[in-house]
Tab-separated table of C-alpha atoms in Angstrom:
chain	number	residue	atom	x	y	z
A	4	UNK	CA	16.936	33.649	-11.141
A	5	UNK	CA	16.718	30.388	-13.159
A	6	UNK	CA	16.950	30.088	-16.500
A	7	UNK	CA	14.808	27.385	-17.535
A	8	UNK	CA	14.765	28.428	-21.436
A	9	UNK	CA	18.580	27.219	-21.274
A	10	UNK	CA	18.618	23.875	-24.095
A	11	UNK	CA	20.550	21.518	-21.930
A	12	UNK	CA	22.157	18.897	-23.376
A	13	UNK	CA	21.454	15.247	-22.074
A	14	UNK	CA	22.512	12.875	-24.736
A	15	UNK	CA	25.371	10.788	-23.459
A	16	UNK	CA	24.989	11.667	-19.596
A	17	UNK	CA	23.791	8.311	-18.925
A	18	UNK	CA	20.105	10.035	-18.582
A	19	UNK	CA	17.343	7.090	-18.770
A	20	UNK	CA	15.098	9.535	-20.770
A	21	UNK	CA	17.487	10.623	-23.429
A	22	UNK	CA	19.784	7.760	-23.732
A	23	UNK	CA	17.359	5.153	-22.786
A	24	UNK	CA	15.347	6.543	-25.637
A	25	UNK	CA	17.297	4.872	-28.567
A	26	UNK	CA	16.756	1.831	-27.622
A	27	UNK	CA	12.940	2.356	-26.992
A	28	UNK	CA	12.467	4.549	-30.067
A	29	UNK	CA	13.576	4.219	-33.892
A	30	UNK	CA	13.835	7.310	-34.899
A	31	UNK	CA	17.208	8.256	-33.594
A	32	UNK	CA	16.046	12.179	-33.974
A	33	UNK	CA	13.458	11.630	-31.468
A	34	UNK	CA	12.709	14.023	-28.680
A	35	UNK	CA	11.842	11.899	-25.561
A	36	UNK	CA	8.941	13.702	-23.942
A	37	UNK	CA	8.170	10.454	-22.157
A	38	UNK	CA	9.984	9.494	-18.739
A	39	UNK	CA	8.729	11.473	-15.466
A	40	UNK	CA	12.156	13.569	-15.107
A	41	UNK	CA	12.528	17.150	-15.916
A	42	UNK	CA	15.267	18.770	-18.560
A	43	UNK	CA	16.255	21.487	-15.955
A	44	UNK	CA	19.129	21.851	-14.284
A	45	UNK	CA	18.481	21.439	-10.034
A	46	UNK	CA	18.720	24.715	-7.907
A	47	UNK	CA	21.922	25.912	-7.345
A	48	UNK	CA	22.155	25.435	-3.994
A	49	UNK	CA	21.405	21.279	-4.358
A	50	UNK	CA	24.412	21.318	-6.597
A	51	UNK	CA	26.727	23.661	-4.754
A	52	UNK	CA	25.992	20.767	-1.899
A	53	UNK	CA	26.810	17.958	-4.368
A	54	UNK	CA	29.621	19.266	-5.266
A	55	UNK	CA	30.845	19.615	-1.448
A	56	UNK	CA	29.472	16.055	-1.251
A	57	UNK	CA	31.928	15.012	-4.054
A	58	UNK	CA	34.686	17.035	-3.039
A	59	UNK	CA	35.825	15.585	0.140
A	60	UNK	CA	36.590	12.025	-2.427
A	61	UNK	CA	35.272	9.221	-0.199
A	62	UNK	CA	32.029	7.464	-1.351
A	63	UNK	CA	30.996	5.173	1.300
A	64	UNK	CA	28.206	3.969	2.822
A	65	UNK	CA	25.940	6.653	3.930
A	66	UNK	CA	24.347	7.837	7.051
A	67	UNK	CA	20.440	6.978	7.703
A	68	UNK	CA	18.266	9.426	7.447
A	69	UNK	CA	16.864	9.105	11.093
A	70	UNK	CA	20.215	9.830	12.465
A	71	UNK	CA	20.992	13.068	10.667
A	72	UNK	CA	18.408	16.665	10.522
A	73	UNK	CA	16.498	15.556	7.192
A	74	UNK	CA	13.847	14.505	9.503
A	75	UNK	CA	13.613	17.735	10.919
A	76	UNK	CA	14.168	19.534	7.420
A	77	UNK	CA	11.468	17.611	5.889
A	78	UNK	CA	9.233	18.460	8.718
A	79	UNK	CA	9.400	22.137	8.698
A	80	UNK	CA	9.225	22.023	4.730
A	81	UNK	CA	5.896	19.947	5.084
A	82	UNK	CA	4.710	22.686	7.709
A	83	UNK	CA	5.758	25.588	5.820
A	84	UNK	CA	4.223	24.249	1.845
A	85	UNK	CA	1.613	22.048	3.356
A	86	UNK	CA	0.400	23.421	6.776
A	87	UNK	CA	0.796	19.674	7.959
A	88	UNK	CA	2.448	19.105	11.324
A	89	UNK	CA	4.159	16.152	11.827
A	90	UNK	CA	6.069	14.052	14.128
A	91	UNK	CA	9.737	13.110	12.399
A	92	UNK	CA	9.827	10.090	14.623
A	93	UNK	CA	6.943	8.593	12.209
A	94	UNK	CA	9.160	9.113	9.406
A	95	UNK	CA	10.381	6.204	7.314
A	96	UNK	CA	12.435	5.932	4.110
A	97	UNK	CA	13.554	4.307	1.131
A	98	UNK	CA	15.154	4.914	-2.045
A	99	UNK	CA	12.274	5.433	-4.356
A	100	UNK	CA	8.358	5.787	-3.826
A	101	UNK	CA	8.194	3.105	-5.788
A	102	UNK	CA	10.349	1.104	-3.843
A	103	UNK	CA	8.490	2.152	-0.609
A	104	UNK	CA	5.479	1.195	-1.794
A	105	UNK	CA	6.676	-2.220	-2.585
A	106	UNK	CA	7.625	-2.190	0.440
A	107	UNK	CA	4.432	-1.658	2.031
A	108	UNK	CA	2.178	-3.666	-0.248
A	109	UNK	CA	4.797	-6.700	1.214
A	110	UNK	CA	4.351	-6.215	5.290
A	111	UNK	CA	0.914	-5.327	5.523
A	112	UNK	CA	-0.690	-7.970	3.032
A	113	UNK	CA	-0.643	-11.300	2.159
A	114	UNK	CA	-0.120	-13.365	-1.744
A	115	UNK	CA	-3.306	-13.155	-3.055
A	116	UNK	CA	-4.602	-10.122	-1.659
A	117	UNK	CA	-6.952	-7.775	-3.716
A	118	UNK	CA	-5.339	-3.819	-4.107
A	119	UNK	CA	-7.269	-1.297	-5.627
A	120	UNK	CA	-6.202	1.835	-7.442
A	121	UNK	CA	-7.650	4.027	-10.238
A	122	UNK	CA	-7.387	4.224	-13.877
A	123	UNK	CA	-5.615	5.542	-15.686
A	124	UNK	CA	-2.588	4.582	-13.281
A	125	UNK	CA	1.031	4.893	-13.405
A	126	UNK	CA	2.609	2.071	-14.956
A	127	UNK	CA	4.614	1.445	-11.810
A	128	UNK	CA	1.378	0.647	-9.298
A	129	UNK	CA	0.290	-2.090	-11.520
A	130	UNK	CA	4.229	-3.621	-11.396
A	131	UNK	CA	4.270	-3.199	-7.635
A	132	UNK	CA	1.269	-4.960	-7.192
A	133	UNK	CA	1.514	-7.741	-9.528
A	134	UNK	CA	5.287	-8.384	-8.855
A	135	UNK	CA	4.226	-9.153	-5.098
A	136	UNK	CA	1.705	-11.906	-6.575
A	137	UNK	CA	-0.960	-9.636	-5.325
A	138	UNK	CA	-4.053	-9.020	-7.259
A	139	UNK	CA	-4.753	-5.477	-8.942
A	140	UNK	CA	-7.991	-4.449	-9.491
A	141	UNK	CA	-8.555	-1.433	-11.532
A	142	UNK	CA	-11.379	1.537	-10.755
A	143	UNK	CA	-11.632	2.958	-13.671
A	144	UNK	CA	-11.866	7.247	-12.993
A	145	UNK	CA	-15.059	9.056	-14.556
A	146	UNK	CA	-14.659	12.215	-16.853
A	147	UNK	CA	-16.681	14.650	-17.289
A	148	UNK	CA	-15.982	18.147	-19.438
A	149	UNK	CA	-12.485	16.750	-19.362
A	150	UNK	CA	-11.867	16.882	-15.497
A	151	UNK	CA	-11.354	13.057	-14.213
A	152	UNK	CA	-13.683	12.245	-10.849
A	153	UNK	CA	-14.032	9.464	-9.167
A	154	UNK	CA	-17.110	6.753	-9.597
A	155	UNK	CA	-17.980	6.515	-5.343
A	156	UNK	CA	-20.541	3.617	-6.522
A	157	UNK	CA	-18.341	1.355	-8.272
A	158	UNK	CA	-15.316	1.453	-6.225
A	159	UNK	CA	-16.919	0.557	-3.121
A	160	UNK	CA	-18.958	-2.173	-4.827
A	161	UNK	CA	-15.195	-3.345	-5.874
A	162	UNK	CA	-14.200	-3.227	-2.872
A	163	UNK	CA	-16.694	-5.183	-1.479
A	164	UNK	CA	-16.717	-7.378	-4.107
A	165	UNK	CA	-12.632	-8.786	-4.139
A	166	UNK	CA	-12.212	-8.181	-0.401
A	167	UNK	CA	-9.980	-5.408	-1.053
A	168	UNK	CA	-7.207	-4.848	1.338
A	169	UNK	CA	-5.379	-2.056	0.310
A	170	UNK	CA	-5.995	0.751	-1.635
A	171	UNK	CA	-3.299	3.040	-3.341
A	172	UNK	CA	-4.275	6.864	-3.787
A	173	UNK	CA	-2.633	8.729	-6.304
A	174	UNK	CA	-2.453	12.978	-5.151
A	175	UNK	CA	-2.032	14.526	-7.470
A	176	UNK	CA	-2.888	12.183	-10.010
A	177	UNK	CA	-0.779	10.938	-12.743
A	178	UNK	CA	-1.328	11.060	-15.711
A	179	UNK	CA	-4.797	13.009	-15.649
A	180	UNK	CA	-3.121	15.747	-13.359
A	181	UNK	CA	-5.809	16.248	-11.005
A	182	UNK	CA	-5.589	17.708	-7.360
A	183	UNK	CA	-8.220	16.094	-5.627
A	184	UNK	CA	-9.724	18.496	-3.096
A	185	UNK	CA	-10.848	18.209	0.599
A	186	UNK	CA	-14.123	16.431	-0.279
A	187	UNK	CA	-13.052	13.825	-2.268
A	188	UNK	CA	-10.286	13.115	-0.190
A	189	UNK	CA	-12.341	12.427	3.021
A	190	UNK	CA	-14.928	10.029	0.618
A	191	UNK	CA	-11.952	8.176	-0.216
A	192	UNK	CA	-10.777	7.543	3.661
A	193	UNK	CA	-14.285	6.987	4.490
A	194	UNK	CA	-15.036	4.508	2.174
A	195	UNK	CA	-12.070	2.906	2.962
A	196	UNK	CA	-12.972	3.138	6.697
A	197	UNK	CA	-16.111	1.280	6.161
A	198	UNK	CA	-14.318	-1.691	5.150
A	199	UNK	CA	-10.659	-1.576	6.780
A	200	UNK	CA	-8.896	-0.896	3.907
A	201	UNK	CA	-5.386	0.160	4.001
A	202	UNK	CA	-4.347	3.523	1.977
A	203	UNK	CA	-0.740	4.211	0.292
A	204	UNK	CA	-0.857	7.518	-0.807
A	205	UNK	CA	1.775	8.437	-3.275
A	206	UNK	CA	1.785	12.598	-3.073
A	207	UNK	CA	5.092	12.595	-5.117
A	208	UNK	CA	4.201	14.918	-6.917
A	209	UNK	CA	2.609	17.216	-4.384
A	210	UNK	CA	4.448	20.167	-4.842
A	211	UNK	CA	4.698	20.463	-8.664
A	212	UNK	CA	0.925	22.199	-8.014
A	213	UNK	CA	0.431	24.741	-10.774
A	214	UNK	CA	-1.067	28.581	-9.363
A	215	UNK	CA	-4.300	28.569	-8.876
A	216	UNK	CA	-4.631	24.991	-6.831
A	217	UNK	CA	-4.443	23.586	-3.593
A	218	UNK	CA	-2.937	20.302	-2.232
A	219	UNK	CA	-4.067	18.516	0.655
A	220	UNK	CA	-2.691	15.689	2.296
A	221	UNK	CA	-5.053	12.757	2.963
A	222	UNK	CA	-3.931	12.277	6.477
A	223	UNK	CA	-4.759	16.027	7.402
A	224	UNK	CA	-8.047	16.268	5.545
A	225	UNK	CA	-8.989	12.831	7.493
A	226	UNK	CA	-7.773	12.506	10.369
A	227	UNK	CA	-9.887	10.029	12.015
A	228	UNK	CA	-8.180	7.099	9.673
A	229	UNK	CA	-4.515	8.536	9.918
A	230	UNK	CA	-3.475	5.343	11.275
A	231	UNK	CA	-4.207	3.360	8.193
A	232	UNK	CA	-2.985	5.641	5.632
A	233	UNK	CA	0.585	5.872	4.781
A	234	UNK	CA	1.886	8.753	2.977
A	235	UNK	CA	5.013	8.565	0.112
A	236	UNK	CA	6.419	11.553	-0.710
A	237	UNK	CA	10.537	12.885	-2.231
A	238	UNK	CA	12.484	16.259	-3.522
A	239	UNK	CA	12.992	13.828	-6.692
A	240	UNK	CA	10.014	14.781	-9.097
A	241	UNK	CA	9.907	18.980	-7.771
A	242	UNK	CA	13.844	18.912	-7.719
A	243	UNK	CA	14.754	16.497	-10.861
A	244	UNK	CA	16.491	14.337	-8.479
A	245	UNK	CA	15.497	10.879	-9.089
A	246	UNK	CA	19.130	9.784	-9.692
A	247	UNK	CA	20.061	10.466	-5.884
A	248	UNK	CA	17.684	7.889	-4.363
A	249	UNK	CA	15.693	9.567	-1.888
A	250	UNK	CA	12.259	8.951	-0.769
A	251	UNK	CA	10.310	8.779	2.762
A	252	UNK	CA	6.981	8.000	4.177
A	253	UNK	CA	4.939	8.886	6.778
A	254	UNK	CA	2.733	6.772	9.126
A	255	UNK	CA	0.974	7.088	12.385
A	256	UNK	CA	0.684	3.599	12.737
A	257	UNK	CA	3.829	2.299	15.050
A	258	UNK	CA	2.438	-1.466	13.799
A	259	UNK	CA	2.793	-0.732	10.399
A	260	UNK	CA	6.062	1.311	10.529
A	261	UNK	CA	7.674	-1.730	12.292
A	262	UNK	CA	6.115	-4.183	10.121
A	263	UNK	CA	7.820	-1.824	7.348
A	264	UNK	CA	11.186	-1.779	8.636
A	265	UNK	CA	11.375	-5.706	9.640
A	266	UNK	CA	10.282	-6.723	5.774
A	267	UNK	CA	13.177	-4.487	4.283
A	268	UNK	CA	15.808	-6.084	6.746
A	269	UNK	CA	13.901	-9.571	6.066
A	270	UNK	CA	14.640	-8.663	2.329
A	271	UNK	CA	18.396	-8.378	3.066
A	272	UNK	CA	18.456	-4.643	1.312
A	273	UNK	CA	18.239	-1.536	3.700
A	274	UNK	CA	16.827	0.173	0.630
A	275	UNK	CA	18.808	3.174	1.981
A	276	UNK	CA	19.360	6.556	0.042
A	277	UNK	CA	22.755	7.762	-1.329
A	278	UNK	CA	25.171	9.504	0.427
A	279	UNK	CA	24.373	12.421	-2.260
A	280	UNK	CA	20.573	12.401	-1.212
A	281	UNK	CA	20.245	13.729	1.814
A	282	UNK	CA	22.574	17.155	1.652
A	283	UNK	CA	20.772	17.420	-2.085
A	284	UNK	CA	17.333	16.932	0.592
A	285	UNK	CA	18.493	19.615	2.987
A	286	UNK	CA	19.822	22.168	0.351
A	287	UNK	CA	16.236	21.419	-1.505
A	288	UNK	CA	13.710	22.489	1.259
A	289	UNK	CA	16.411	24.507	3.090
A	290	UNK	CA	17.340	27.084	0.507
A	291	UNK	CA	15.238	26.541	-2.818
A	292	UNK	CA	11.468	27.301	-2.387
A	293	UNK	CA	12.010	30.523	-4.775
A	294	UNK	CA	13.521	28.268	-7.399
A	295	UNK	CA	10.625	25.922	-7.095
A	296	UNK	CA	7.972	28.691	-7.326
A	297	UNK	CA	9.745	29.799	-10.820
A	298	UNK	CA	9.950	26.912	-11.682
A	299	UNK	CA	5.728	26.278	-11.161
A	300	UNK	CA	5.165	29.687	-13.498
A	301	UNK	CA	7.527	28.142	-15.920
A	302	UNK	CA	5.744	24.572	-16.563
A	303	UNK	CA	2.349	26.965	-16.339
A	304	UNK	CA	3.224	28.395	-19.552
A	305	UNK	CA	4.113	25.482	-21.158
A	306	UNK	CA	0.974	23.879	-20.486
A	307	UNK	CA	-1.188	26.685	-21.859
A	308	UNK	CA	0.793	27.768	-24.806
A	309	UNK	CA	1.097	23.689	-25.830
A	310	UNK	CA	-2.728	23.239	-24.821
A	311	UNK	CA	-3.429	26.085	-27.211
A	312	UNK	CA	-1.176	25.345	-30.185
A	313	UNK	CA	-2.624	21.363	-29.939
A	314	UNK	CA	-6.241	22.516	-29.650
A	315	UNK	CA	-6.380	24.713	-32.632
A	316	UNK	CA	-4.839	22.655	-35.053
A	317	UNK	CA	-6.086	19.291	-34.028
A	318	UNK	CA	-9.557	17.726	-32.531
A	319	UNK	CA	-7.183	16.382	-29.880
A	320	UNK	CA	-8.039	17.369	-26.527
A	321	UNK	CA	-5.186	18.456	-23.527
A	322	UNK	CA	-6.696	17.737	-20.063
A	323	UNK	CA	-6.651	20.992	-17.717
A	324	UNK	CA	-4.090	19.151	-15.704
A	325	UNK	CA	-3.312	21.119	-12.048
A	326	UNK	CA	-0.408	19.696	-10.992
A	327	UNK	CA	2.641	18.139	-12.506
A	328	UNK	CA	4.603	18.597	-15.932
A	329	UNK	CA	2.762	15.461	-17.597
A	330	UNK	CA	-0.108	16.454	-20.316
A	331	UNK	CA	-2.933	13.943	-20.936
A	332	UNK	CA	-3.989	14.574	-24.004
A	333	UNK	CA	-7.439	12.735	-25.770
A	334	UNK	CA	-6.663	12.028	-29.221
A	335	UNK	CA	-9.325	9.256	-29.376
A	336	UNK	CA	-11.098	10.671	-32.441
A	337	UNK	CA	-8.531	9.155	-34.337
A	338	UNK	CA	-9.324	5.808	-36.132
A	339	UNK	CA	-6.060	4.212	-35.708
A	340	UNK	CA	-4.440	1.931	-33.053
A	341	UNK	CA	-2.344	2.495	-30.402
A	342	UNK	CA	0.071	0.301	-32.313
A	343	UNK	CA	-0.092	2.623	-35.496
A	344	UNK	CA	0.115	5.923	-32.943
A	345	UNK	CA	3.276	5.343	-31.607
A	346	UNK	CA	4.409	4.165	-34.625
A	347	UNK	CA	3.564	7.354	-36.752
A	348	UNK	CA	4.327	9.637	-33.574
A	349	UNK	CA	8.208	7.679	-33.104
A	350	UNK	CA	8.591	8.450	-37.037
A	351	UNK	CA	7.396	11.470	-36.830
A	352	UNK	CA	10.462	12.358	-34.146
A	353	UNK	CA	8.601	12.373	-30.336
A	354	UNK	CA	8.730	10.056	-28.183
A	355	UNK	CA	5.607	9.677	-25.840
A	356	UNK	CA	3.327	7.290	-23.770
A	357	UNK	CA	0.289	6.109	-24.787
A	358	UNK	CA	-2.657	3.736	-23.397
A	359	UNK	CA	-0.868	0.601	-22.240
A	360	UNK	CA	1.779	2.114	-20.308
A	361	UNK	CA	-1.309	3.400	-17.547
A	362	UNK	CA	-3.264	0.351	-17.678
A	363	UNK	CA	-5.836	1.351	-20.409
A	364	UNK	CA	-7.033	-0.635	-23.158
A	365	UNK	CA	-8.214	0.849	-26.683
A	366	UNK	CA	-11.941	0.679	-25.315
A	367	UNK	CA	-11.153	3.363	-22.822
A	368	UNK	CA	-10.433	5.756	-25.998
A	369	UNK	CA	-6.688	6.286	-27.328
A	370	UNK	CA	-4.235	8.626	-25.067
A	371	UNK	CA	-0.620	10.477	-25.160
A	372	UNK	CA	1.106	11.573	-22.060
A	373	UNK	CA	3.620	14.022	-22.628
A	374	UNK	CA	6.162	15.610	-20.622
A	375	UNK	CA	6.073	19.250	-20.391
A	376	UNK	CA	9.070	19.865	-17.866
A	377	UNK	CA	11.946	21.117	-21.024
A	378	UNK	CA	13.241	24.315	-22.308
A	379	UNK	CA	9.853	26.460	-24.680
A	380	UNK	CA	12.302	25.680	-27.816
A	381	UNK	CA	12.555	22.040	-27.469
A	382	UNK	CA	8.888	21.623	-26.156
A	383	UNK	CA	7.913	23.984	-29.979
A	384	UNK	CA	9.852	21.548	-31.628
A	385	UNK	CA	8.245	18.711	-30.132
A	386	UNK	CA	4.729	19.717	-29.995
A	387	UNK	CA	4.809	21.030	-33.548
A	388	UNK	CA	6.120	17.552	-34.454
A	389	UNK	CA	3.308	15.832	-32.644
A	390	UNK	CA	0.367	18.088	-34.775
A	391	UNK	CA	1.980	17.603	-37.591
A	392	UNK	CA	1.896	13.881	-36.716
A	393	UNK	CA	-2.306	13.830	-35.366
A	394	UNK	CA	-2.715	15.441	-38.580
A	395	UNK	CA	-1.171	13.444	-40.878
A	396	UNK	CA	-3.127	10.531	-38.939
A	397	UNK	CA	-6.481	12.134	-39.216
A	398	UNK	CA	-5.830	12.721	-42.771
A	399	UNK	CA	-5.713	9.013	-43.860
């Protein structure tokens, strides 16, 4: 049985979210509740298979993916969480979602082109995008009762409007935590089938879906446009094994699959995952779906004890977020700037994300996002430092 209550230690361990935070933060007491990585340790079994990995003391190049059973492994795990049935020959992969998204946005448009995703967004969509000198145009998402929906009207009048080309779907969505459900997945695809737009579909964070809710994958729900959607998905958010590189998509759509492949050996980089990835991959969705379902009562709890304790002593209000360990939290009753936030919240010791970082401006209201995924002592200590922080704010 996991412990996840265990405080584990991160400073110094060349960890992006703890060590990366001094130079992002002042305060050099902060707690960084900020980056997308978890403060658990991985299932055993991953690291009993990293450890074989590192054992044998030779660190070359590694074996693709296509030539060794993860495309089989990650077939029967999609079957068995998912009920989705898939061919591994459609598989493709890369080290990052990120980076195969890139990759996509490259082969199937052109400079110039118009790609639409919703807002808020994470950070990264809006770099992929502009990096490729494509243009991003942002639907912003609707809320009501603090649930985010989509607006149908005005993102098919903005598609029609820029000529969109592609389209990038985030399921679940981050930051807002939504799990879209059948019927708003097959308006998507079928608005996007009126006009031949393309759909990236970044599920990374499809199995970190808290009891009670149910993800679909586009491509299932909606069939009929399968060939135009492309599907991102990686062990790296549900395991906490960004570090190892790993990623893979999935694609009908020989044309685009090829186009895929020949722009990433254009690009000089195979983009290829570690030689630690893939037995971490196969000891993941071979041997830890118990972990993983602990793990999903765990960040639960956290959610609604930290919804309750930041409800009752501030205005602010915590989205009912159904699927990651990210909180979105509406603390726009607050007559302050962003600036002034996240100066008062790094003083105050906890280090979050606000507005800017998901493509919002201070007219769309003011924002935290805060990462659940740590041990209930640390995430006390944080979240009590937060209140104490919106109240201190509200009090001026």
């Amino acid at each position: 049985m996991a412990n996840f209550d265990q405080v584990n230690q991160r400073s110094n361990t060349y960890s992006m979210k703890w060590d990366g935070a001094k130079s992002t933060y002042h305060n050099p007491e902060v707690i960084p509740m900020w980056i997308a990585d978890m403060d658990f340790q991985s299932p055993k079994p991953v690291i009993e298979a990293i450890k074989k990995q590192a054992a044998q003391g030779i660190y070359g190049y590694a074996t693709e993916p296509a030539m060794t059973q993860a495309p089989q492994v990650i077939a029967q795990w999609l079957e068995t969480r998912n009920q989705w049935q898939i061919n591994p020959d459609y598989l493709g992969y890369s080290a990052g979602v990120v980076n195969g998204l890139g990759l996509a946005i490259r082969a199937l448009t052109q400079e110039g082109d118009a790609i639409i995703t919703q807002t808020p967004l994470y950070g990264h969509f809006k770099i992929a995008v502009e990096n490729s000198r494509r243009k991003l145009i942002s639907n912003p998402l609707k809320w009501h009762k603090g649930k985010a929906s989509f607006d149908w009207e005005k993102f098919e009048q903005q598609i029609v409007t820029n000529h969109v080309k592609m389209a990038i779907l985030c399921n679940p969505h981050n930051p807002t935590g939504r799990v879209w459900n059948t019927s708003e997945l097959k308006q998507f695809a079928q608005i996007c089938q009126r006009h031949h737009v393309i759909i990236l579909s970044d599920d990374i964070h499809s199995d970190l879906i808290l009891p009670g809710n149910t993800y679909h994958p586009l491509a299932q729900v909606y069939p009929e446009y399968q060939d135009q959607i492309i599907t991102f998905k990686s062990p790296s958010k549900t395991f906490n094994l960004a570090g190892l590189q790993f990623a893979y998509y999935y694609t009908t759509n020989p044309d685009y699959q090829q186009q895929m492949q020949s722009a990433a050996a254009y690009a000089s980089n195979p983009d290829l995952p570690t030689a630690f990835a893939l037995p971490a991959l196969i000891a993941a969705y071979q041997q830890s779906a118990s972990w993983l379902e602990e793990l999903l009562e765990y960040l639960a709890q956290n959610l609604k004890w930290l919804t309750t304790q930041i409800e009752s002593q501030t205005p602010a209000q915590v989205t009912r977020s159904q699927a990651t360990y990210l909180a979105w939290i509406d603390v726009s009753y607050l007559s302050c700037s962003e600036d002034e936030l996240l100066k008062a919240l790094d003083a105050g010791g906890v280090g979050v994300q606000t507005n800017r970082e998901f493509g919002l401006d201070e007219k769309a209201g003011l924002f935290i996002r805060l990462n659940f995924a740590t041990a209930r002592s640390v995430l006390t200590t944080g979240v009590n430092r937060l209140i104490r922080v919106l109240q201190q704010l509200a009090a001026r």
